[in-house]
Short mmCIF file of C-alpha atoms in Angstrom, two decimals:
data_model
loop_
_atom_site.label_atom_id
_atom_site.label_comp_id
_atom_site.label_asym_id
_atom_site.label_seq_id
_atom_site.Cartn_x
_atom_site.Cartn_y
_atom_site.Cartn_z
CA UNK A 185 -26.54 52.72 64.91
CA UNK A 186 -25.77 56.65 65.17
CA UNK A 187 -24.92 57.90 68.43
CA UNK A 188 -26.38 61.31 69.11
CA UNK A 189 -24.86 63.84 71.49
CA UNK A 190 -25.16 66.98 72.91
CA UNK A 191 -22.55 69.78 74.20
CA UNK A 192 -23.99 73.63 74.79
CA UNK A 193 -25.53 74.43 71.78
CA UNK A 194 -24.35 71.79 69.62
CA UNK A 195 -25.67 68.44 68.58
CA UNK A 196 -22.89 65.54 67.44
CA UNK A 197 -24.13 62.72 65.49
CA UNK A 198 -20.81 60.38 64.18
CA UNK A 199 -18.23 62.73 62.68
CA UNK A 200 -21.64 65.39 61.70
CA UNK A 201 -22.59 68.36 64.11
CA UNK A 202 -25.39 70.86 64.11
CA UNK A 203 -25.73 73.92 65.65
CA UNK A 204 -28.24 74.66 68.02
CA UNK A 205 -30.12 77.72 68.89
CA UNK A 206 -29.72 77.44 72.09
CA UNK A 207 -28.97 74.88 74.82
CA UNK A 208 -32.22 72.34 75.59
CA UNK A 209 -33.26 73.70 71.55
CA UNK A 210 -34.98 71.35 69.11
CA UNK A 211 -32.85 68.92 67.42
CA UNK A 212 -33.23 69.72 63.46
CA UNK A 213 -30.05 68.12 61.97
CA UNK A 214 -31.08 64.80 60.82
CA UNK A 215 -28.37 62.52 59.42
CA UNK A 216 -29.97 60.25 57.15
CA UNK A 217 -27.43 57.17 56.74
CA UNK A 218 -27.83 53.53 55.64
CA UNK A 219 -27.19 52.52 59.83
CA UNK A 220 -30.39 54.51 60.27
CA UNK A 221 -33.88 52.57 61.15
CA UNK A 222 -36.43 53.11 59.21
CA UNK A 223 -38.12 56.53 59.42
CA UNK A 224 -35.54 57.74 62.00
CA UNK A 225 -36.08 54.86 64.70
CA UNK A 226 -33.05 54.30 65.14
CA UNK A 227 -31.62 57.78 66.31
CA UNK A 228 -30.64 58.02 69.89
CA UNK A 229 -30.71 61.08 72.01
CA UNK A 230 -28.89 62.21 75.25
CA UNK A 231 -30.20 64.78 77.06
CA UNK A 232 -33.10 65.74 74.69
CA UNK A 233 -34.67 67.97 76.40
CA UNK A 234 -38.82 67.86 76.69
CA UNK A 235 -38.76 66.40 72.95
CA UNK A 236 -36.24 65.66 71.22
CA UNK A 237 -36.36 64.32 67.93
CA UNK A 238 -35.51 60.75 68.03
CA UNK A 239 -38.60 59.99 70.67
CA UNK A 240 -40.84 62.45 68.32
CA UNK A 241 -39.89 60.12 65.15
CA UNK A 242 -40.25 56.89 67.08
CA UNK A 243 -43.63 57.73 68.56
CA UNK A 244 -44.84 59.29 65.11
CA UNK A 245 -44.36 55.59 64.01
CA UNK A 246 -45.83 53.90 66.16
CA UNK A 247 -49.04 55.52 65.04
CA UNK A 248 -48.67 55.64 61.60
CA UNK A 249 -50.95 52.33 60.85
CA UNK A 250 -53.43 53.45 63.04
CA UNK A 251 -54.04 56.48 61.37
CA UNK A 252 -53.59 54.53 57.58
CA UNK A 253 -55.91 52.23 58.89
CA UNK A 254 -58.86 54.56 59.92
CA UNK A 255 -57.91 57.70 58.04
CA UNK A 256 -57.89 59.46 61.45
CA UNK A 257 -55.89 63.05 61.09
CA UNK A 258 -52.50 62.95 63.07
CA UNK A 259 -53.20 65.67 65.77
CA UNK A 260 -51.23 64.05 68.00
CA UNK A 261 -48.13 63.83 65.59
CA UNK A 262 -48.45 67.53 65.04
CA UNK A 263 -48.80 68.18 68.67
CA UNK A 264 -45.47 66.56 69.27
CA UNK A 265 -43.56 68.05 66.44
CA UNK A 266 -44.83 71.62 67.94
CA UNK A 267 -43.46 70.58 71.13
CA UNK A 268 -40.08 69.43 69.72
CA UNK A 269 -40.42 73.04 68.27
CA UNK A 270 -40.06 71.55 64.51
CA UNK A 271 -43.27 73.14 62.91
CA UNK A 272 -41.38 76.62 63.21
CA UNK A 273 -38.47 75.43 61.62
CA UNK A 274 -38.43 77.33 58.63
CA UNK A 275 -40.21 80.74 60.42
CA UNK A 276 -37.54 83.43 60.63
CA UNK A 277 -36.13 83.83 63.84
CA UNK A 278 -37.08 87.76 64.32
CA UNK A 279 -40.52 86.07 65.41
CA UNK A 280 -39.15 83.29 67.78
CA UNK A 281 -38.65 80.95 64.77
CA UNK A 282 -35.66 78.79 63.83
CA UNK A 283 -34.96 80.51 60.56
CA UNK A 284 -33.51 77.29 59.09
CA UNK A 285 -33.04 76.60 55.41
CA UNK A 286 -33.96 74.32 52.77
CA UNK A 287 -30.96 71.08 53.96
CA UNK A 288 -33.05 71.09 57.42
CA UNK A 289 -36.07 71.13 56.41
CA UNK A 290 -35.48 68.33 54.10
CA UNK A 291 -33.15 66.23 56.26
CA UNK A 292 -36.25 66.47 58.90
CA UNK A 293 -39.06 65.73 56.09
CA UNK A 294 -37.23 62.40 55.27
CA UNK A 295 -37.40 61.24 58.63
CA UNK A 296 -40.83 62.07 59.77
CA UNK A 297 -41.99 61.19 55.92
CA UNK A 298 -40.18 57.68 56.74
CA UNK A 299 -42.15 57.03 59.75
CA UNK A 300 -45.42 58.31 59.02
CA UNK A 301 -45.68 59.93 55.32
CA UNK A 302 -49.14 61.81 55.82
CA UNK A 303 -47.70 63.48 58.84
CA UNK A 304 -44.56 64.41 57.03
CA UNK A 305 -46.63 66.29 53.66
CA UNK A 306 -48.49 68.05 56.51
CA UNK A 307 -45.29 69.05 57.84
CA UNK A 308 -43.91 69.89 54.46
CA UNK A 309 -46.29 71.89 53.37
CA UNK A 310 -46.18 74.13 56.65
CA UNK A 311 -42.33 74.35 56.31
CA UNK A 312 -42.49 75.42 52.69
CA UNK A 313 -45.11 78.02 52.75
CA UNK A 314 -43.19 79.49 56.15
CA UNK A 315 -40.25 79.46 53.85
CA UNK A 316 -42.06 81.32 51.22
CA UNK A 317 -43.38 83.48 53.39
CA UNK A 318 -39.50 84.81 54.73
CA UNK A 319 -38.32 84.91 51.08
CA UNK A 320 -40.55 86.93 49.51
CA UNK A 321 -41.91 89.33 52.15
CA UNK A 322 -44.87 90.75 50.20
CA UNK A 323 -47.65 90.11 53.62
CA UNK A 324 -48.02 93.13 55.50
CA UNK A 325 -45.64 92.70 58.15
CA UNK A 326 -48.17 92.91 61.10
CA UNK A 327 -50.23 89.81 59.11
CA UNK A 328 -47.15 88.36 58.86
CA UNK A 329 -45.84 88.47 62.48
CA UNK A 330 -49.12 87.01 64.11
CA UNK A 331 -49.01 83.65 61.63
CA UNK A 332 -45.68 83.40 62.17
CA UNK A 333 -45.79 84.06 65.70
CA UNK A 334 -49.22 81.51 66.16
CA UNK A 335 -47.15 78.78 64.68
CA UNK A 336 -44.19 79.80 67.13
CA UNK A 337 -46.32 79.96 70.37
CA UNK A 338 -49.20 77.50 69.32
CA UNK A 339 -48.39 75.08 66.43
CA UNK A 340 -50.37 77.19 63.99
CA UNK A 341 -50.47 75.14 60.68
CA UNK A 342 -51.02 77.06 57.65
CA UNK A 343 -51.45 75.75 53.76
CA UNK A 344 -52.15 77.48 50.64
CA UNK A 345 -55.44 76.52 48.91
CA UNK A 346 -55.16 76.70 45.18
CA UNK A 347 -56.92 73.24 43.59
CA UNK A 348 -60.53 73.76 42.83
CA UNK A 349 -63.32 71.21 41.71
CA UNK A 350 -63.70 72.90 38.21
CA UNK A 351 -60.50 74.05 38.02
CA UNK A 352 -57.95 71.48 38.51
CA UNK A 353 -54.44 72.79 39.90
CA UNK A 354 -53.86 76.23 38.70
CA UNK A 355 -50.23 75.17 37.44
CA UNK A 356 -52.11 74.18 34.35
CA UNK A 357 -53.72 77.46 33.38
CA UNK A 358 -57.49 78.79 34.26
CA UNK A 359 -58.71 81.31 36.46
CA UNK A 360 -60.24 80.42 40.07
CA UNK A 361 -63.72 80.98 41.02
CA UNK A 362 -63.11 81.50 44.57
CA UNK A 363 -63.76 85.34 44.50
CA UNK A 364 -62.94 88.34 46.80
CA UNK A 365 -65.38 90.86 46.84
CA UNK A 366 -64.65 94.24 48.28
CA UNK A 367 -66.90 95.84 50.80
CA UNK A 368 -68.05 99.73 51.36
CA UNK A 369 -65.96 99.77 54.75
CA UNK A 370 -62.82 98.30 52.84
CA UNK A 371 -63.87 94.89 54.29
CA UNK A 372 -63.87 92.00 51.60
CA UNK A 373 -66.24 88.65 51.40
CA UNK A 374 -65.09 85.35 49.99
CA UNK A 375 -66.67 82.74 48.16
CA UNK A 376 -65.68 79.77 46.68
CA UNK A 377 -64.57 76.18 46.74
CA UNK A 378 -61.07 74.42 47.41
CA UNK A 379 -59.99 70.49 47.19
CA UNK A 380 -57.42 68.54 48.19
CA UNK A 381 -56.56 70.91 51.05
CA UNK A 382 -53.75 68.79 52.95
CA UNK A 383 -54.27 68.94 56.83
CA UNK A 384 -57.18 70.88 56.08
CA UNK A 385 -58.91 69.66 59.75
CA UNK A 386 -56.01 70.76 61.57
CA UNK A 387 -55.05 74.15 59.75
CA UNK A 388 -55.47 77.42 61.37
CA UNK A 389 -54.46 79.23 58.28
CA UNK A 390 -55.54 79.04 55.03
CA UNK A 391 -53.86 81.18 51.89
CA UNK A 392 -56.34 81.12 49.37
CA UNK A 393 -55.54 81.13 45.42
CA UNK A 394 -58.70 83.86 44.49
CA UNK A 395 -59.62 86.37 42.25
CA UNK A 396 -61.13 90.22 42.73
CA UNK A 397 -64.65 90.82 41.08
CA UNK A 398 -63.14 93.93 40.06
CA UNK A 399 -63.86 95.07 36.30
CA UNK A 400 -60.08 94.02 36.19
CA UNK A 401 -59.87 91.06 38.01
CA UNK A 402 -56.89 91.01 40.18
CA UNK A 403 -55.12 87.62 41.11
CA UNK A 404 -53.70 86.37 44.26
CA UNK A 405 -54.09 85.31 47.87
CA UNK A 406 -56.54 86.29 51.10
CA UNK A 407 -55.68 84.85 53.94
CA UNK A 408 -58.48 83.21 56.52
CA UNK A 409 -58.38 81.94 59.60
CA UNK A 410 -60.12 78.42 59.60
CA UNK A 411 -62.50 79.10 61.98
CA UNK A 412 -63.91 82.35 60.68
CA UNK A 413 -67.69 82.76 60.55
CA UNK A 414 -68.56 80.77 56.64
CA UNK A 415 -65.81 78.06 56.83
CA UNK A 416 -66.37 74.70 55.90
CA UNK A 417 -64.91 71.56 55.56
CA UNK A 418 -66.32 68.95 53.41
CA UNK A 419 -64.97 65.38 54.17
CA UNK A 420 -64.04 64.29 50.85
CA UNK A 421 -60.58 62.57 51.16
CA UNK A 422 -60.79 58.65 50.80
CA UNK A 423 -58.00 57.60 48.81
CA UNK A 424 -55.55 54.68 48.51
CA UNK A 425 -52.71 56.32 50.24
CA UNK A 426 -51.36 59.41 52.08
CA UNK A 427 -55.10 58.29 53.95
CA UNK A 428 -54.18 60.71 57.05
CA UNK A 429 -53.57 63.89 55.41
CA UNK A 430 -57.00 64.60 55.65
CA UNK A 431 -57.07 66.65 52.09
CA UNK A 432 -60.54 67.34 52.38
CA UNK A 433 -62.41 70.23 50.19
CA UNK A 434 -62.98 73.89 52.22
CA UNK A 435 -66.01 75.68 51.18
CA UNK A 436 -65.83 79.66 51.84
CA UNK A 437 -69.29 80.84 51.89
CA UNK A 438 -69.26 85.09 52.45
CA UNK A 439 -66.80 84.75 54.62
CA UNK A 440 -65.99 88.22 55.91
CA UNK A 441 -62.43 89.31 56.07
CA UNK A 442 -60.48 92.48 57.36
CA UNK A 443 -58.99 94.89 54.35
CA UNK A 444 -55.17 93.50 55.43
CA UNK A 445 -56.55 89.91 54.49
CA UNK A 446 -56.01 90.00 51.01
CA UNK A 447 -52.19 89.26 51.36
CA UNK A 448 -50.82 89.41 47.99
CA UNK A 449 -53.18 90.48 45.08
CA UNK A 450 -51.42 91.34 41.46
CA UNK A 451 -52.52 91.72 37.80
CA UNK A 452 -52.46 88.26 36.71
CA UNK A 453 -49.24 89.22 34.55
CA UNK A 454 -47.32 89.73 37.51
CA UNK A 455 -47.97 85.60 38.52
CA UNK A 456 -46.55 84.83 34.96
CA UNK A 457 -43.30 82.83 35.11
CA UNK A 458 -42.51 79.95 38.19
CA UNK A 459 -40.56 81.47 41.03
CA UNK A 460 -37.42 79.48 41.48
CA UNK A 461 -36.80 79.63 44.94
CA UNK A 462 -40.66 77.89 45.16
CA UNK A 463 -39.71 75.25 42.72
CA UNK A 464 -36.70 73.73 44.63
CA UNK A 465 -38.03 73.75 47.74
CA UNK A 466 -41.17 71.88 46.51
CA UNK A 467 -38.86 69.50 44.51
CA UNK A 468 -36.27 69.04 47.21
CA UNK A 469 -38.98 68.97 50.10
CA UNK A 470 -41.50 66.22 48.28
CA UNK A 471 -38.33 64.55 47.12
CA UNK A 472 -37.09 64.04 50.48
CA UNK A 473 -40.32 62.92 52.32
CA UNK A 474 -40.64 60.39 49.42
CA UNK A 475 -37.57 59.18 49.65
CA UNK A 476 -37.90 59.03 53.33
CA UNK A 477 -40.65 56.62 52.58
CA UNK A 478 -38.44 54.12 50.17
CA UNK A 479 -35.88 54.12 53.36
CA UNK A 480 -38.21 52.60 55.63
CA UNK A 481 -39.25 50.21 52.92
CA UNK A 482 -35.66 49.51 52.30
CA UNK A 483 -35.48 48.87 55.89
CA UNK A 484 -38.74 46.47 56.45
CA UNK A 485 -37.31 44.27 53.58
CA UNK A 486 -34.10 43.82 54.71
CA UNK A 487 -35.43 42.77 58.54
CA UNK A 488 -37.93 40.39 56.60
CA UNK A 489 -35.14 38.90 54.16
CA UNK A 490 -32.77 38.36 57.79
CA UNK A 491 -35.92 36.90 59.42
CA UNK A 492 -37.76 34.49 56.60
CA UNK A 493 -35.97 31.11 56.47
CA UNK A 494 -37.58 28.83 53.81
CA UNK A 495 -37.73 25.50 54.96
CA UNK A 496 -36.84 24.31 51.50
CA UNK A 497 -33.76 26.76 51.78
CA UNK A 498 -32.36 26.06 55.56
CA UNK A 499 -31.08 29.43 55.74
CA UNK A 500 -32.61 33.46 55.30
CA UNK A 501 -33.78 34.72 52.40
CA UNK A 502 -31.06 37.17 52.64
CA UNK A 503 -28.33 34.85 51.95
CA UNK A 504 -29.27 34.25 48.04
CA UNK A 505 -27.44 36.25 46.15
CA UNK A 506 -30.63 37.79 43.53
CA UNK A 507 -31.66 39.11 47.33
CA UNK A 508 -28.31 40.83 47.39
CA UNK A 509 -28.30 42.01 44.24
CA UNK A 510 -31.57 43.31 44.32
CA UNK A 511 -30.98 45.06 47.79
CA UNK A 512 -28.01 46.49 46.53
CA UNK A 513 -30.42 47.68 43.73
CA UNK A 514 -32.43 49.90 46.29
CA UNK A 515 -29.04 50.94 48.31
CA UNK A 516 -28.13 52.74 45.09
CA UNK A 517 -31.41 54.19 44.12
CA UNK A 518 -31.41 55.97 47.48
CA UNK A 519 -27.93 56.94 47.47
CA UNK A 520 -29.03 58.82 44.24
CA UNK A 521 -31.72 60.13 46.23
CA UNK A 522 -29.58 61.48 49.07
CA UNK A 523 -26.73 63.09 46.85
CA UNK A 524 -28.94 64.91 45.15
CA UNK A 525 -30.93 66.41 47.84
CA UNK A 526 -28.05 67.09 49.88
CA UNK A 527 -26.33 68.71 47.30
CA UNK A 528 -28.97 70.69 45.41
CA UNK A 529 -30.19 71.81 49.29
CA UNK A 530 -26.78 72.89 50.43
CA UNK A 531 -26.52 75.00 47.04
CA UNK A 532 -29.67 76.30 47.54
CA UNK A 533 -29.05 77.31 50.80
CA UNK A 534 -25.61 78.48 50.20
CA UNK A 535 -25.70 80.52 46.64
CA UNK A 536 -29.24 80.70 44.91
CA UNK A 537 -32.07 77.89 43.70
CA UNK A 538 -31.32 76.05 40.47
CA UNK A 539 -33.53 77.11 36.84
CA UNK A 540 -37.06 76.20 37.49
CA UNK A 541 -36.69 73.69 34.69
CA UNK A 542 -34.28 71.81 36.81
CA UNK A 543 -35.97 71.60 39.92
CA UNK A 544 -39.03 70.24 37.59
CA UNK A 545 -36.89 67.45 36.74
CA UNK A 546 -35.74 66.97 40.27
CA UNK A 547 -39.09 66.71 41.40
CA UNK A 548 -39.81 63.41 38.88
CA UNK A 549 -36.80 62.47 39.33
CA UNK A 550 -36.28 61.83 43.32
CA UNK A 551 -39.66 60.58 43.62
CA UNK A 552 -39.82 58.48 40.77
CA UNK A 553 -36.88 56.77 41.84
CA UNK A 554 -38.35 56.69 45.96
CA UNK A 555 -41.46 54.73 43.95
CA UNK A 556 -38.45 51.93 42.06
CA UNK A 557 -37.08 51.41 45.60
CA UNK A 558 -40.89 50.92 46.82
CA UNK A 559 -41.72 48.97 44.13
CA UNK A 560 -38.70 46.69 44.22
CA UNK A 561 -39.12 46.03 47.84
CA UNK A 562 -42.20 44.68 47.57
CA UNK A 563 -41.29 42.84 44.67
CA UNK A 564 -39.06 40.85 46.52
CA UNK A 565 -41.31 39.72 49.61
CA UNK A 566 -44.20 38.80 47.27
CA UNK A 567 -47.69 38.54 48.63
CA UNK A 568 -46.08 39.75 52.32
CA UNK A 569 -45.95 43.39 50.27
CA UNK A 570 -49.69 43.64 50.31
CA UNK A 571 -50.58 41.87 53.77
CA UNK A 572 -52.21 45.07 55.71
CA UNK A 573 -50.34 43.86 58.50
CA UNK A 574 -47.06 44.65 56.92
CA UNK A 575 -46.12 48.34 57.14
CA UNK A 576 -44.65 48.02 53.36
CA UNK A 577 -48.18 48.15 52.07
CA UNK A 578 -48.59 51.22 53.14
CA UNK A 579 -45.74 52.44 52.18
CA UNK A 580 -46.33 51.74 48.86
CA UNK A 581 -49.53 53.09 48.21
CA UNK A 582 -48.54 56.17 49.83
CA UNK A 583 -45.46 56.03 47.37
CA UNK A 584 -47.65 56.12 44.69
CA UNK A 585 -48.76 59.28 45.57
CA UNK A 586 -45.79 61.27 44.64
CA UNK A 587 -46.94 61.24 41.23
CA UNK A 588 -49.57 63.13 41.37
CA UNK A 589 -47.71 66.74 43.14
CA UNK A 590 -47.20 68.82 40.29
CA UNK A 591 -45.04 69.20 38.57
CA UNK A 592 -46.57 66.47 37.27
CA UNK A 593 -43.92 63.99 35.32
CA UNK A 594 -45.23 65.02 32.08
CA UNK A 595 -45.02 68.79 32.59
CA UNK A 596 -41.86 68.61 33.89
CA UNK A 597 -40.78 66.50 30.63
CA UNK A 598 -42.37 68.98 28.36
CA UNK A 599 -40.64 72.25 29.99
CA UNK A 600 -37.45 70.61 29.89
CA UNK A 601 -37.73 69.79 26.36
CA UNK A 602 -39.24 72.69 24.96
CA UNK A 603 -36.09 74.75 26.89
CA UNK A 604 -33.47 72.33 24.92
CA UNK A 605 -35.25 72.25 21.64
CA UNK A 606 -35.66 76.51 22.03
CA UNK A 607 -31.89 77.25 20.34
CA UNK A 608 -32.16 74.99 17.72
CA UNK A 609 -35.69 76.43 16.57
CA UNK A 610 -35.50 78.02 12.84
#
């Protein structure tokens, strides 16, 4: 098991160290080993201060059928991730954030996403659009400072809204109905409809994908506070996995916001092209919560092949060697899995995102392979896979999931291919 230590400022785990803000700071650096329990369990913490990570990960766990079981939203989870000062990771530190990169943020997502996966795609979505936020700098600052800040001081979640009903996910074209209209006094109203809003009952920010009724229609996002006057959430999310996220649909019905509200509105030619910086951190980020998730089913089966002993076998399940084969078949899906986000985050970090093309492909790729590891664990203990009382059911319906962030496989397929068939074209 890793041994975790502190000295001022500095947090030791084996021969790996992380630097700390300050003394009594949040542990962020998450080393994500084959000694490690599933979903971070096993970490150990001296001197943690009033949350450290190791107890946060461990009690996030503990909860995690519970709220699969009755599709309750994980509040609590949240609550002690804010405490452990982890939902600010990614807000620049000239408003009281952490100001960490893309290698933290997905070393953390793979252990919360291990022990509780709808708690870690809230989390990831809150430490990508933070992220986003720092990179690009086009809020006004002020609107800027007081999200940031919120999260900081109160555990303010924020998510951008973009899916609609009609519309599908804009990544595929279209233009949204959810409209801004401007008012006489400068003032603008918003109506419209968004699904699939992850966290949505626990978000008190929303960025939300519109359009001006302007004669030229400008695209781009206003940003509302969820409990403005005209906010709505319809409870719509019942679905085989990632139960907790609670990605219900948020109807905006004249909802009245000030002038500085509408964030980041452009001629839609100015949204044409992906940003690349966006597409790694959504491929690295989903790829490492999803992969967090095959580690703790890597984990349960190995525990269950040490503990079943046959009767017609007189020994563990473990000892055959297709068990050992197979394992090893997992062990080296994940290694996969961790090279490739620790080495595509530390670039990132260090000298500039990859082409958007790539980071499509990364996407299918590290979560494609976190559903094989699934899969192949739960080939292997048979009908104990799909017992609810086994935690490796619900990891693999929540694995399942992964297909369906977009890039979808498909699109990400296509790109690539139309980019290596483009030099060869007549």
């Amino acid at each position: 098991m890793t041994s975790l230590t502190r000295s001022p400022g500095r947090l030791t785990a084996g021969t790996e160290s992380f630097l700390l803000d300050k003394p009594g700071a949040a542990v962020v650096g998450l080393r994500a080993d084959s000694e490690q329990q599933a979903g971070g369990q096993g970490l150990q913490l001296a001197d943690a201060g009033d949350e450290g990570v190791g107890p946060v990960i461990r009690r996030i766990a503990s909860a995690a059928s519970r709220h699969d079981s009755d599709a309750s939203f994980p509040s609590t989870n949240l609550a002690a991730l804010h405490r452990a000062g982890l939902l600010d990771l990614t807000v620049p530190a000239r408003f009281g954030g952490q100001g960490r990169g893309l290698a933290e943020a997905a070393r953390l997502l793979g252990a919360v996403g291990g022990a509780c996966a709808s708690t870690g795609l809230i989390l990831a979505m809150q430490l990508n659009r933070h992220a986003a936020l720092a990179r690009e700098g086009r809020w006004p600052r002020a609107v800027h400072a007081r999200v940031a800040r919120d999260a900081v001081q109160h555990g303010a979640l924020l998510n951008a809204l973009r899916a609609e009903p009609d519309l599908g996910s804009p990544t595929r074209g279209g233009l949204p109905a959810s409209t801004l209209h401007a008012r006489p006094d400068g003032t603008w109203r918003l109506s419209g409809r968004k699904t699939y809003v992850t966290g949505a009952p626990g978000l008190t920010w929303m960025e939300v994908w519109v359009r001006t009724a302007e004669e030229r229609p400008r695209l781009g996002y206003a940003l509302v506070r969820a409990d403005m006057p005209g906010v709505r959430i319809v409870e719509s999310w019942d679905q085989l996995g990632m139960r907790a996220t609670g990605s219900h649909d948020v109807v905006f019905e004249d909802v009245v916001l000030p002038a500085e509200h509408a964030v980041d509105l452009r001629a839609p030619e100015d949204w044409a092209g992906a940003d690349p910086a966006q597409a790694v951190w959504n491929a690295v980020g989903l790829g490492a919560l999803y992969n967090g998730i095959g580690r703790a089913a890597r984990d349960w089966i190995i525990r269950f092949l040490h503990d079943r002993r046959p009767t017609s076998l007189g020994a563990p399940l473990a000892s055959l060697p297709r068990m050992q084969e197979k394992v090893g078949e997992i062990q080296s899906i994940l290694l996969v899995n961790d090279r490739l986000i620790a080495s595509v985050a530390a670039e990132t970090d260090a000298r500039g995102p990859p082409s958007v093309s790539d980071s499509l492909l990364l996407k299918t790729i590290l979560t494609e392979n976190a559903v094989r590891a699934v899969e192949l664990a739960a080939a292997l203990a048979g009908n104990h896979a799909y017992a609810r009382a086994n935690p490796l059911e619900r990891h693999l319906r929540d694995v399942l999931c992964a297909r369906i962030h977009v890039p979808t496989a498909d699109a990400a397929h296509a790109a690539a291919g139309r980019e290596a068939l483009a030099p060869f074209a007549a």
